Coordinates of C-alpha atoms and ligand atoms in Angstrom, one line a residue:
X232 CA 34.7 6.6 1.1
X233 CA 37.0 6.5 4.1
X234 CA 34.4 4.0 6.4
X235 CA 34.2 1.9 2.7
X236 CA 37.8 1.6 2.8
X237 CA 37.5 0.3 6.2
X238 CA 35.0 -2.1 5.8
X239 CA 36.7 -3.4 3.1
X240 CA 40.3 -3.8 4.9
X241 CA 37.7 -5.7 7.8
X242 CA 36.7 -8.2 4.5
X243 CA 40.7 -8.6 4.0
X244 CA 41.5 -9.0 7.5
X245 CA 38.6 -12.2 8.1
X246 CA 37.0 -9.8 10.6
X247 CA 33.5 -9.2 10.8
X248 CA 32.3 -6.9 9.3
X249 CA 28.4 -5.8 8.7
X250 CA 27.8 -3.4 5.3
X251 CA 24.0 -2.0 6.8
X252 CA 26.1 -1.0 10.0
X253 CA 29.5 -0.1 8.9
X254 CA 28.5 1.3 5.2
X255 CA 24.7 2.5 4.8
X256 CA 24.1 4.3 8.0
X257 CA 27.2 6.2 8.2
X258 CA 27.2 7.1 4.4
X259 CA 23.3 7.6 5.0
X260 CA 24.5 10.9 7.4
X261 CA 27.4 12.1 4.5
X262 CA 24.4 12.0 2.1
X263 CA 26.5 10.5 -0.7
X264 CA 24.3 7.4 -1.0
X265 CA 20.7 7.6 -1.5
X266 CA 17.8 5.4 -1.1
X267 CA 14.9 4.6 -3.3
X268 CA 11.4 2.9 -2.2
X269 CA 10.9 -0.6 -4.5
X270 CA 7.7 -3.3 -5.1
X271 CA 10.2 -5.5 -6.8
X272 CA 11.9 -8.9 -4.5
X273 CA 13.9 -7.7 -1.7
X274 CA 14.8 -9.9 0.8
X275 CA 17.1 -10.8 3.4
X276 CA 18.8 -13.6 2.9
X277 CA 22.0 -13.9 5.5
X278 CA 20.8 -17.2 7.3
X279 CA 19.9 -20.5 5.9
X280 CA 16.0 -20.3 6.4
X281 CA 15.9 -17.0 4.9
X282 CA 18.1 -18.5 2.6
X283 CA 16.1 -21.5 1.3
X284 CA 13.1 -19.1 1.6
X285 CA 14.4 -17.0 -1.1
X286 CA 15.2 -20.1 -3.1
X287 CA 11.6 -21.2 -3.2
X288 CA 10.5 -17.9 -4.6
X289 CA 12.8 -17.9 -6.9
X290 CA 11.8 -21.1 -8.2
X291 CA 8.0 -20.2 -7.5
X292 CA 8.9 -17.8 -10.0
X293 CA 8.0 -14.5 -7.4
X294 CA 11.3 -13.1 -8.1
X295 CA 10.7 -13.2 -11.5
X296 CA 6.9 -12.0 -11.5
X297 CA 7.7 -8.8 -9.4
X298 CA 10.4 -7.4 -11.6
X299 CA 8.9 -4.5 -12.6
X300 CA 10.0 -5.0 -16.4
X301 CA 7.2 -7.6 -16.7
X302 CA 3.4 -6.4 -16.0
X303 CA 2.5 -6.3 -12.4
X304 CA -0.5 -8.1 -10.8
X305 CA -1.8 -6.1 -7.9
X306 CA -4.3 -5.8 -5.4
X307 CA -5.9 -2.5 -5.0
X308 CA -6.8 -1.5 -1.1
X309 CA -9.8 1.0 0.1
X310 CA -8.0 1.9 3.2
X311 CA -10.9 3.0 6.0
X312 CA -13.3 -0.2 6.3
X313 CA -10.7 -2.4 4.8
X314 CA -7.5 -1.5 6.2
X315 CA -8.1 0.2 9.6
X316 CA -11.2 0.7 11.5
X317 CA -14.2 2.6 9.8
X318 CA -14.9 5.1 12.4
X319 CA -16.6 7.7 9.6
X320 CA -14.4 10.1 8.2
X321 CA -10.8 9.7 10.5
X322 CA -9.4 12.9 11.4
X323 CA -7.4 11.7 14.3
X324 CA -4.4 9.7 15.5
X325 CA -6.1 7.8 18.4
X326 CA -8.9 6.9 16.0
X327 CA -6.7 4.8 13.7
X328 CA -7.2 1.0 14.7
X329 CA -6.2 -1.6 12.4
X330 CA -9.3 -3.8 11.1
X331 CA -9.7 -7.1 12.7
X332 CA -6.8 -9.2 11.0
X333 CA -6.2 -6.9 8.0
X334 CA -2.3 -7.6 8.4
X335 CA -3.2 -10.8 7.9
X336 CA -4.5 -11.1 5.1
X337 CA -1.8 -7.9 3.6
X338 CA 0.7 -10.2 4.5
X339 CA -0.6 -12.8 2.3
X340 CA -0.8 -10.4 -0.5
X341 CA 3.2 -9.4 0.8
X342 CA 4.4 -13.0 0.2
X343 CA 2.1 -13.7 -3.4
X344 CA 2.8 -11.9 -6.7
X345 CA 0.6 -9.4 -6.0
X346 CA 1.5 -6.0 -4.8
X347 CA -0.6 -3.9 -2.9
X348 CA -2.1 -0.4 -3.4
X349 CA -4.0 1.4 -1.4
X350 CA -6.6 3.9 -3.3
X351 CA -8.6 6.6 -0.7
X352 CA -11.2 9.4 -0.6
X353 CA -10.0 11.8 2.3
X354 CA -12.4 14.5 1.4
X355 CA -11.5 15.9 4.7
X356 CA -8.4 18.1 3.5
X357 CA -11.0 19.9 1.1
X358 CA -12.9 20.3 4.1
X359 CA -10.3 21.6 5.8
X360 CA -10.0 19.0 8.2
X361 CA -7.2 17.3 8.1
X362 CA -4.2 19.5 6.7
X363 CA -1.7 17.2 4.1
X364 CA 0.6 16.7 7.3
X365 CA -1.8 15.4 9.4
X366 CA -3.1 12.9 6.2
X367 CA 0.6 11.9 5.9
X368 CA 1.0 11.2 9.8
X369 CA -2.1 9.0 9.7
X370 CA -0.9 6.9 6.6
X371 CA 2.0 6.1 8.6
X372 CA 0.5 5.5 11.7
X373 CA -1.3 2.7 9.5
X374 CA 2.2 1.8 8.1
X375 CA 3.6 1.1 11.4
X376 CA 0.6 -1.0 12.7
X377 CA 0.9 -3.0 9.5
X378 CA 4.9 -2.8 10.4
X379 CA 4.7 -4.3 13.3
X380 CA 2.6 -7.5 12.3
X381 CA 5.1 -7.9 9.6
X382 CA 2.7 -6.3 7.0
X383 CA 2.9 -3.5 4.7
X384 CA 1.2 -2.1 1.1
X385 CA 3.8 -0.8 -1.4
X386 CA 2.1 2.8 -2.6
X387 CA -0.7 4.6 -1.4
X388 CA -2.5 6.9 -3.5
X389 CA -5.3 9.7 -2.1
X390 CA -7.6 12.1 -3.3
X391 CA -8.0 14.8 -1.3
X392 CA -10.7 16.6 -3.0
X393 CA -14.8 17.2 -2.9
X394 CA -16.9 18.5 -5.3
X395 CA -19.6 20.7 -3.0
X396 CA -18.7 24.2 -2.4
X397 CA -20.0 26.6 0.5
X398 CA -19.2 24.9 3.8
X399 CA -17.2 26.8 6.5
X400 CA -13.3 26.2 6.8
X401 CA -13.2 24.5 3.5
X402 CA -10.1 24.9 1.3
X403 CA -11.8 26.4 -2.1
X404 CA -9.3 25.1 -4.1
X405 CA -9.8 21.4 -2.8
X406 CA -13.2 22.1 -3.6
X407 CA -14.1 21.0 -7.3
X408 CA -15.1 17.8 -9.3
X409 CA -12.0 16.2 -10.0
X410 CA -11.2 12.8 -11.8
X411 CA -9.4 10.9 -9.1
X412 CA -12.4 10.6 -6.4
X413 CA -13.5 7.3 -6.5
X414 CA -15.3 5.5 -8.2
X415 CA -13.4 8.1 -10.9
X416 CA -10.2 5.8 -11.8
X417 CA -7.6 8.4 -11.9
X418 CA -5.9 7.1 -9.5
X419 CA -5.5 4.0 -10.4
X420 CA -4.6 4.9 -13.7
X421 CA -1.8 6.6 -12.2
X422 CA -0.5 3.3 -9.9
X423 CA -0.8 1.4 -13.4
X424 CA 1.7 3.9 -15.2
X425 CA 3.8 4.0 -12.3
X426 CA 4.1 0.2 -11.9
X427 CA 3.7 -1.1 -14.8
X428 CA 0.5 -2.5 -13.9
X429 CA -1.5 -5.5 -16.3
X430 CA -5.6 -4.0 -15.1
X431 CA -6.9 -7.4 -16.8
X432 CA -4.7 -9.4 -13.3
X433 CA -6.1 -7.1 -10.3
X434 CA -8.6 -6.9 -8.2
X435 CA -9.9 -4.1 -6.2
X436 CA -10.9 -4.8 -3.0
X437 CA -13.4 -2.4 -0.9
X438 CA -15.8 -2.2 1.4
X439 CA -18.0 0.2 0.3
X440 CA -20.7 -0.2 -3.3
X441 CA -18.4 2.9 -3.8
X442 CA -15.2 0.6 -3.9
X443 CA -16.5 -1.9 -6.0
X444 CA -18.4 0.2 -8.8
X445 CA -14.5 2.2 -8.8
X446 CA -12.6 -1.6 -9.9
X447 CA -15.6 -1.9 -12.0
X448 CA -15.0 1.3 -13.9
X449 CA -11.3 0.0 -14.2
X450 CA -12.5 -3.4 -16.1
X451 CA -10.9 -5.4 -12.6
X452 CA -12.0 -8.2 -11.0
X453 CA -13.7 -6.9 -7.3
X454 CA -13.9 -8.0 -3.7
X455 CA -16.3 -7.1 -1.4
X456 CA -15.3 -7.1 2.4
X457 CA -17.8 -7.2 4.8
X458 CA -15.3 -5.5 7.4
X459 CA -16.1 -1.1 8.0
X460 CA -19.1 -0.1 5.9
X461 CA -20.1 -3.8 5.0
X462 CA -21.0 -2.6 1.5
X463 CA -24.4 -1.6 2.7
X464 CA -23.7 2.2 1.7
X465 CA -26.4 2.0 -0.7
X466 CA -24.6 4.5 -3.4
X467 CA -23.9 1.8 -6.7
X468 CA -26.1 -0.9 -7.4
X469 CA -23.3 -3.2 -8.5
X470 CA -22.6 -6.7 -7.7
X471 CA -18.9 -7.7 -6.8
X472 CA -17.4 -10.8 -8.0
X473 CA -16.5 -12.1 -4.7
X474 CA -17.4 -11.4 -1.2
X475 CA -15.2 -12.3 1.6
X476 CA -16.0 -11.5 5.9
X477 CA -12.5 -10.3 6.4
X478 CA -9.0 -10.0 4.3
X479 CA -8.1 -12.9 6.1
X480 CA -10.0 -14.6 3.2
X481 CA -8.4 -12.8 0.5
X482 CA -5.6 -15.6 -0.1
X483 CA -8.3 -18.1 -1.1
X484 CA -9.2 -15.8 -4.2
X485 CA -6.0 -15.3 -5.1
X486 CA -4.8 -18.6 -5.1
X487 CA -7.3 -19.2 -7.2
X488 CA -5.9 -17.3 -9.8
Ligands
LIG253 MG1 -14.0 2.2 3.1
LIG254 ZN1 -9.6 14.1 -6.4

Protein backbone atom coordinates (compact mmCIF):
# COMPACT_ATOMS: atom_id res chain seq x y z
CA UNK A 1 0.00 0.00 0.00
CA UNK A 2 2.84 2.24 1.08
CA UNK A 3 4.79 2.16 -2.71
CA UNK A 4 0.78 2.83 -4.01
CA UNK A 5 0.60 5.81 -1.97
CA UNK A 6 3.78 6.87 -3.48
CA UNK A 7 3.03 6.39 -6.90
CA UNK A 8 0.06 8.12 -6.48
CA UNK A 9 1.60 11.42 -4.71
CA UNK A 10 4.23 10.98 -8.13
CA UNK A 11 0.60 11.33 -10.33
CA UNK A 12 -0.11 14.58 -7.91
CA UNK A 13 3.19 15.98 -8.12
CA UNK A 14 3.34 15.82 -12.45
CA UNK A 15 6.33 13.48 -11.96
CA UNK A 16 6.70 10.44 -13.79
CA UNK A 17 5.74 7.84 -12.69
CA UNK A 18 5.50 4.05 -14.28
CA UNK A 19 2.59 1.61 -12.49
CA UNK A 20 4.55 -1.92 -13.94
CA UNK A 21 7.73 -0.51 -12.22
CA UNK A 22 6.64 1.35 -9.23
CA UNK A 23 3.29 -0.76 -8.44
CA UNK A 24 3.31 -4.48 -9.89
CA UNK A 25 6.77 -5.64 -9.33
CA UNK A 26 7.25 -4.46 -5.88
CA UNK A 27 3.66 -5.53 -4.71
CA UNK A 28 4.47 -8.71 -6.99
CA UNK A 29 7.37 -9.58 -3.99
CA UNK A 30 4.64 -8.56 -0.87
CA UNK A 31 2.40 -11.14 -2.58
CA UNK A 32 -0.76 -8.96 -2.13
CA UNK A 33 -1.45 -8.76 -5.78
CA UNK A 34 -1.74 -11.71 -7.88
CA UNK A 35 -1.71 -12.48 -11.51
CA UNK A 36 -3.82 -14.53 -13.71
CA UNK A 37 -2.95 -15.99 -17.34
CA UNK A 38 -5.83 -14.48 -20.05
CA UNK A 39 -6.76 -15.39 -24.15
CA UNK A 40 -8.86 -12.30 -23.94
CA UNK A 41 -7.38 -8.54 -25.79
CA UNK A 42 -4.46 -7.36 -23.84
CA UNK A 43 -2.43 -4.97 -25.24
CA UNK A 44 -0.15 -2.15 -24.74
CA UNK A 45 -1.18 0.79 -25.69
CA UNK A 46 1.14 3.80 -24.15
CA UNK A 47 2.41 5.23 -27.67
CA UNK A 48 0.47 6.38 -30.53
CA UNK A 49 1.17 3.36 -33.00
CA UNK A 50 0.29 1.02 -30.37
CA UNK A 51 -2.33 3.27 -29.79
CA UNK A 52 -4.12 3.40 -33.20
CA UNK A 53 -3.20 -0.30 -33.41
CA UNK A 54 -5.52 -1.07 -30.66
CA UNK A 55 -8.07 1.19 -32.31
CA UNK A 56 -8.26 -0.86 -35.45
CA UNK A 57 -9.01 -4.03 -33.44
CA UNK A 58 -11.39 -2.59 -31.69
CA UNK A 59 -13.13 -1.49 -34.63
CA UNK A 60 -12.17 -4.91 -36.45
CA UNK A 61 -14.17 -6.11 -33.83
CA UNK A 62 -11.03 -8.44 -32.14
CA UNK A 63 -11.58 -6.87 -28.89
CA UNK A 64 -14.90 -7.82 -28.98
CA UNK A 65 -14.55 -11.48 -30.55
CA UNK A 66 -11.93 -12.55 -27.87
CA UNK A 67 -14.01 -11.71 -24.73
CA UNK A 68 -14.34 -14.76 -23.44
CA UNK A 69 -18.21 -14.17 -22.69
CA UNK A 70 -18.87 -14.72 -26.43
CA UNK A 71 -17.85 -18.33 -28.02
CA UNK A 72 -14.19 -18.48 -28.92
CA UNK A 73 -12.90 -19.49 -32.40
CA UNK A 74 -9.63 -21.27 -32.02
CA UNK A 75 -6.94 -22.98 -33.70
CA UNK A 76 -5.91 -26.24 -32.23
CA UNK A 77 -1.86 -27.02 -32.54
CA UNK A 78 -0.10 -30.68 -32.71
CA UNK A 79 3.02 -29.40 -31.16
CA UNK A 80 6.09 -31.89 -32.51
CA UNK A 81 5.89 -31.75 -36.52
CA UNK A 82 3.92 -28.50 -36.36
CA UNK A 83 5.35 -26.42 -33.77
CA UNK A 84 9.02 -27.47 -33.21
CA UNK A 85 11.12 -29.82 -35.09
CA UNK A 86 9.89 -33.57 -35.42
CA UNK A 87 12.98 -35.35 -34.22
CA UNK A 88 10.67 -38.67 -33.07
CA UNK A 89 9.72 -38.68 -29.69
CA UNK A 90 11.69 -35.29 -27.90
CA UNK A 91 13.13 -36.13 -24.63
CA UNK A 92 15.67 -33.48 -24.60
CA UNK A 93 16.37 -29.73 -24.33
CA UNK A 94 18.93 -29.38 -27.19
CA UNK A 95 16.51 -31.39 -29.40
CA UNK A 96 13.80 -28.65 -29.38
CA UNK A 97 14.13 -26.58 -32.63
CA UNK A 98 11.32 -24.49 -33.77
CA UNK A 99 9.80 -25.65 -37.21
CA UNK A 100 10.78 -23.64 -40.18
CA UNK A 101 8.64 -20.37 -39.74
CA UNK A 102 6.11 -21.80 -37.30
CA UNK A 103 6.14 -18.33 -35.32
CA UNK A 104 5.14 -17.03 -38.25
CA UNK A 105 2.37 -18.34 -39.02
CA UNK A 106 1.36 -18.51 -34.66
CA UNK A 107 1.76 -14.95 -34.87
CA UNK A 108 -0.83 -14.67 -37.53
CA UNK A 109 -3.13 -16.70 -35.47
CA UNK A 110 -1.84 -14.15 -32.31
CA UNK A 111 -3.13 -11.02 -34.21
CA UNK A 112 -6.74 -12.89 -35.75
CA UNK A 113 -9.69 -13.90 -33.62
CA UNK A 114 -8.46 -17.14 -33.22
CA UNK A 115 -6.69 -18.34 -30.15
CA UNK A 116 -4.34 -20.98 -30.13
CA UNK A 117 -4.14 -24.41 -28.41
CA UNK A 118 -1.79 -26.75 -28.48
CA UNK A 119 -3.03 -30.55 -28.10
CA UNK A 120 0.06 -33.36 -27.56
CA UNK A 121 0.77 -37.10 -27.17
CA UNK A 122 3.97 -37.33 -24.86
CA UNK A 123 3.68 -40.91 -24.22
CA UNK A 124 7.13 -40.64 -23.06
CA UNK A 125 6.24 -39.85 -19.20
CA UNK A 126 4.34 -43.27 -19.23
CA UNK A 127 7.38 -44.55 -20.55
CA UNK A 128 9.25 -43.12 -18.00
CA UNK A 129 11.13 -40.92 -20.05
CA UNK A 130 10.62 -37.69 -19.53
CA UNK A 131 9.50 -36.96 -15.80
CA UNK A 132 6.40 -33.97 -15.66
CA UNK A 133 9.32 -31.48 -14.87
CA UNK A 134 11.24 -32.19 -17.65
CA UNK A 135 7.76 -32.15 -20.03
CA UNK A 136 7.14 -28.68 -18.44
CA UNK A 137 10.85 -27.40 -19.10
CA UNK A 138 10.39 -28.37 -22.76
CA UNK A 139 6.94 -26.61 -23.27
CA UNK A 140 8.67 -23.53 -22.18
CA UNK A 141 11.68 -23.89 -23.89
CA UNK A 142 9.03 -23.85 -26.93
CA UNK A 143 7.43 -20.83 -25.27
CA UNK A 144 10.40 -18.81 -25.28
CA UNK A 145 11.49 -19.61 -28.94
CA UNK A 146 7.92 -18.64 -29.89
CA UNK A 147 8.69 -15.50 -27.30
CA UNK A 148 11.26 -14.30 -28.86
CA UNK A 149 9.87 -14.05 -32.53
CA UNK A 150 6.94 -12.28 -30.88
CA UNK A 151 4.80 -15.46 -30.96
CA UNK A 152 3.07 -17.46 -28.42
CA UNK A 153 -0.18 -20.17 -28.05
CA UNK A 154 -2.48 -19.34 -25.10
CA UNK A 155 -2.91 -23.06 -23.42
CA UNK A 156 -1.33 -26.13 -23.95
CA UNK A 157 -2.94 -29.27 -23.11
CA UNK A 158 -0.92 -33.06 -22.93
CA UNK A 159 -1.56 -36.48 -22.45
CA UNK A 160 0.94 -38.18 -20.91
CA UNK A 161 -0.29 -41.58 -21.12
CA UNK A 162 0.11 -45.06 -23.31
CA UNK A 163 -1.94 -47.83 -23.36
CA UNK A 164 0.84 -50.97 -23.71
CA UNK A 165 2.03 -52.40 -20.52
CA UNK A 166 5.35 -54.51 -19.88
CA UNK A 167 8.27 -52.32 -21.00
CA UNK A 168 11.13 -51.51 -18.60
CA UNK A 169 11.17 -48.19 -16.57
CA UNK A 170 7.63 -47.51 -17.43
CA UNK A 171 5.43 -45.69 -14.86
CA UNK A 172 2.37 -48.43 -14.47
CA UNK A 173 0.13 -46.04 -13.61
CA UNK A 174 0.66 -43.88 -16.94
CA UNK A 175 0.15 -47.06 -18.51
CA UNK A 176 -3.57 -47.58 -19.49
CA UNK A 177 -6.07 -46.68 -22.30
CA UNK A 178 -7.17 -43.34 -21.43
CA UNK A 179 -9.66 -40.86 -23.28
CA UNK A 180 -7.36 -37.95 -23.86
CA UNK A 181 -4.65 -39.63 -26.33
CA UNK A 182 -5.31 -38.48 -29.53
CA UNK A 183 -7.18 -38.94 -31.92
CA UNK A 184 -9.51 -39.53 -28.42
CA UNK A 185 -10.93 -35.74 -27.98
CA UNK A 186 -10.68 -35.38 -24.31
CA UNK A 187 -8.58 -32.94 -24.49
CA UNK A 188 -10.05 -30.80 -26.46
CA UNK A 189 -13.22 -31.22 -24.86
CA UNK A 190 -11.57 -29.82 -21.94
CA UNK A 191 -9.90 -26.46 -23.80
CA UNK A 192 -13.72 -26.06 -25.07
CA UNK A 193 -15.08 -25.93 -21.37
CA UNK A 194 -12.34 -23.97 -20.23
CA UNK A 195 -12.68 -21.33 -23.03
CA UNK A 196 -15.68 -21.20 -23.97
CA UNK A 197 -14.97 -22.65 -27.13
CA UNK A 198 -17.72 -22.61 -30.48
CA UNK A 199 -16.09 -26.58 -32.12
CA UNK A 200 -18.35 -25.71 -35.30
CA UNK A 201 -15.39 -22.25 -35.79
CA UNK A 202 -11.97 -24.30 -35.33
CA UNK A 203 -9.80 -26.02 -37.00
CA UNK A 204 -7.18 -28.52 -35.95
CA UNK A 205 -4.11 -28.36 -37.48
CA UNK A 206 -1.55 -31.42 -37.46
CA UNK A 207 0.87 -33.08 -39.08
CA UNK A 208 0.27 -36.45 -38.55
CA UNK A 209 -3.26 -38.79 -40.21
CA UNK A 210 -3.29 -39.05 -36.37
CA UNK A 211 -3.93 -35.14 -36.05
CA UNK A 212 -6.32 -34.87 -38.46
CA UNK A 213 -8.69 -38.02 -37.80
CA UNK A 214 -8.44 -36.32 -33.80
CA UNK A 215 -10.32 -32.69 -35.38
CA UNK A 216 -12.27 -35.06 -37.27
CA UNK A 217 -13.63 -36.88 -34.25
CA UNK A 218 -14.27 -33.32 -32.79
CA UNK A 219 -16.67 -32.41 -35.95
CA UNK A 220 -13.65 -29.41 -36.83
CA UNK A 221 -12.56 -28.21 -39.89
CA UNK A 222 -8.64 -29.79 -40.37
CA UNK A 223 -5.28 -28.73 -41.69
CA UNK A 224 -2.75 -30.81 -42.82
CA UNK A 225 0.95 -29.47 -42.62
CA UNK A 226 3.42 -31.01 -44.57
CA UNK A 227 6.14 -29.73 -41.98
CA UNK A 228 7.57 -33.02 -39.26
CA UNK A 229 5.77 -36.27 -40.16
CA UNK A 230 4.29 -34.77 -43.49
CA UNK A 231 1.12 -36.71 -42.78
CA UNK A 232 2.61 -39.87 -44.33
CA UNK A 233 2.29 -41.86 -40.91
CA UNK A 234 0.02 -44.11 -42.47
CA UNK A 235 -2.33 -44.70 -39.14
CA UNK A 236 -6.01 -42.97 -40.34
CA UNK A 237 -7.16 -43.06 -43.71
CA UNK A 238 -8.77 -39.61 -43.56
CA UNK A 239 -8.68 -36.80 -45.90
CA UNK A 240 -8.11 -33.20 -44.36
CA UNK A 241 -9.84 -30.23 -45.62
CA UNK A 242 -6.90 -28.30 -46.36
CA UNK A 243 -3.29 -28.89 -46.83
CA UNK A 244 -0.81 -26.26 -46.41
CA UNK A 245 3.57 -26.69 -46.80
CA UNK A 246 4.10 -24.69 -43.67
CA UNK A 247 2.00 -22.49 -40.98
CA UNK A 248 3.19 -19.76 -42.78
CA UNK A 249 0.17 -20.57 -45.01
CA UNK A 250 -2.24 -20.89 -42.35
CA UNK A 251 -3.45 -17.12 -42.59
CA UNK A 252 -4.82 -17.70 -46.08
CA UNK A 253 -7.37 -20.34 -44.58
CA UNK A 254 -8.34 -18.29 -42.03
CA UNK A 255 -8.97 -15.35 -43.78
CA UNK A 256 -11.06 -17.20 -45.63
CA UNK A 257 -13.29 -17.70 -42.93
MG1 LIG B 1 3.20 -34.17 -34.83
ZN1 LIG C 1 -4.20 -39.69 -21.95
Amino acid sequence: MLYQTAFLINILKNQKTDFEKDVVNIELNSKTIYSYHSTEYVKDAGTPDRYYSVCKDVEAGIVKAKNLRNPQKCIFLDRDGTINKYVGFARYLNQIELENNSSIGLKDINQSEFISIVITNQPVVARGEVSFEQLREINNKIETLLGKDGAYFDDLFFCPHHPYKGFEGEIPSLKFDCDCRKPKICLLLQAKEKYNIDSTKCYFVGDTTMDIQTGVNAGMKTILVKTGEKGEDGKYDVKPDFVINSLVEIKNIMGGD
